[in-house]
Coordinates of C-alpha atoms in Angstrom, one line a residue:
X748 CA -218.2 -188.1 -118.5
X749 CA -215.3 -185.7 -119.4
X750 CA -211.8 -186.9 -118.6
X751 CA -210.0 -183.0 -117.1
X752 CA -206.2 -182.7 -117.2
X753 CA -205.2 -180.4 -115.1
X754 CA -201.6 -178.6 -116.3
X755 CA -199.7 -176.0 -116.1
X756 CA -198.4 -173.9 -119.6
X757 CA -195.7 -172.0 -117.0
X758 CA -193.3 -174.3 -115.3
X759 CA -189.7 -174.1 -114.5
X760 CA -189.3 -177.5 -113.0
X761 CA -188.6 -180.2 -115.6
X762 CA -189.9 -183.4 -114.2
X763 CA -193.5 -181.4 -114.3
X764 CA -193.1 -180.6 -117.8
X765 CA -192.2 -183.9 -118.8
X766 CA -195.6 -186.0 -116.9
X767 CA -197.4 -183.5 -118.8
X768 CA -196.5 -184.2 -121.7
X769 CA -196.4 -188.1 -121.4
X770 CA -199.7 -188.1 -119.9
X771 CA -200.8 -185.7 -123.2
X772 CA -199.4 -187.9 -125.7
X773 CA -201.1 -191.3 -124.2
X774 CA -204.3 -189.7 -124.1
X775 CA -203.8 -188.8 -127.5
X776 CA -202.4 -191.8 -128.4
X777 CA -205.2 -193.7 -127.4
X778 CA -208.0 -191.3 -128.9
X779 CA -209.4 -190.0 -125.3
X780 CA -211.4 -186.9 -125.5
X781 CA -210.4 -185.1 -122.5
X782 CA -210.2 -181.4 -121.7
X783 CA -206.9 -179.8 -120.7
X784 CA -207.2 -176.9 -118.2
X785 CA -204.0 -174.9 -117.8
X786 CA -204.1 -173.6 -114.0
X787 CA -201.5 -171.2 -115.1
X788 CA -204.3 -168.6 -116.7
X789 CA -206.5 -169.6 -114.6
X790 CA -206.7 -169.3 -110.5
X791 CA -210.3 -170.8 -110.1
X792 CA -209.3 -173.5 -112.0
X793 CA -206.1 -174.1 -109.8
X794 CA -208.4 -173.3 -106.9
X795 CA -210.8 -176.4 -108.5
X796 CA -208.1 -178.6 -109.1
X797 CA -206.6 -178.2 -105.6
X798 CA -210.0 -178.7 -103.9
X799 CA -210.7 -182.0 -105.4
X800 CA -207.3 -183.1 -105.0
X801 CA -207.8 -182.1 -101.2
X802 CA -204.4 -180.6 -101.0
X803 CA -204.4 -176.7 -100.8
X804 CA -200.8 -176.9 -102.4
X805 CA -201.0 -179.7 -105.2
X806 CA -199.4 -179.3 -108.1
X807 CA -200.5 -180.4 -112.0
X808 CA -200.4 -182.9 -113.5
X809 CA -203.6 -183.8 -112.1
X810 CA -206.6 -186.2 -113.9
X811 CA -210.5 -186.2 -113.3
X812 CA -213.5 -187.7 -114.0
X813 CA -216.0 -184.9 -114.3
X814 CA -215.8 -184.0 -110.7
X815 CA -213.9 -187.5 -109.6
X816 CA -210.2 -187.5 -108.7
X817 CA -208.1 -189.8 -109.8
X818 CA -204.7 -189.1 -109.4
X819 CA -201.7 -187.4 -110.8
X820 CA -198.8 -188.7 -112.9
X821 CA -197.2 -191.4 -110.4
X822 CA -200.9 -193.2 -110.3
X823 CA -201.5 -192.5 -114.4
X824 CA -198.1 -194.3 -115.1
X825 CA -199.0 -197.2 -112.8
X826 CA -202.0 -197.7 -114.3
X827 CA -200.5 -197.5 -117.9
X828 CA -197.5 -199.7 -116.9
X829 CA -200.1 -202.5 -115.3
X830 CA -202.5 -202.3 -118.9
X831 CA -205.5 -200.5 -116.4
X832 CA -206.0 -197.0 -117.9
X833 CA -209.8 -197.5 -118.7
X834 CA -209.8 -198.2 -114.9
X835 CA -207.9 -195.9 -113.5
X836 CA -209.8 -192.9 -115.9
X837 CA -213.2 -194.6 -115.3
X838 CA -213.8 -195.4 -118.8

């Protein structure tokens, strides 16, 4: 199983910029291998992350499982802040 982090390299808003990075330096942090996608260089990947989000317009950050959604920042900080990341990233 291959923990994907969805982001975006381009953003002007700075509440995005900042999830993304918080949710890059727990992972790190914690030694998770995961595999960032940037949707900016890439429109199938956007098109991916936005299909198994099941919103056409989603934005990053966005977390999966292989093919499994999980959620994006407000449900990765919830799990952090209640001590239930292996859970929430299906660890």
């Amino acid at each position: 199983m291959v923990i994907k982090f969805y982001f975006s390299s381009i953003t002007s808003n700075l509440g995005i910029k900042k999830h993304q990075q918080r949710i890059e330096m727990i992972l790190s942090s914690k030694k998770y291998e995961y595999e960032s996608i940037d949707i900016a260089h890439d429109e199938t990947a956007k098109e991916r992350m936005r299909e198994l989000m099941g919103d056409p317009k989603g934005l990053p950050p966005q977390l999966c499982n292989d093919d499994t959604y999980l959620g994006g920042f407000e449900e990765f900080q919830d799990a952090v802040d209640d001590e239930k990341l292996e859970a929430f990233l299906k660890i």
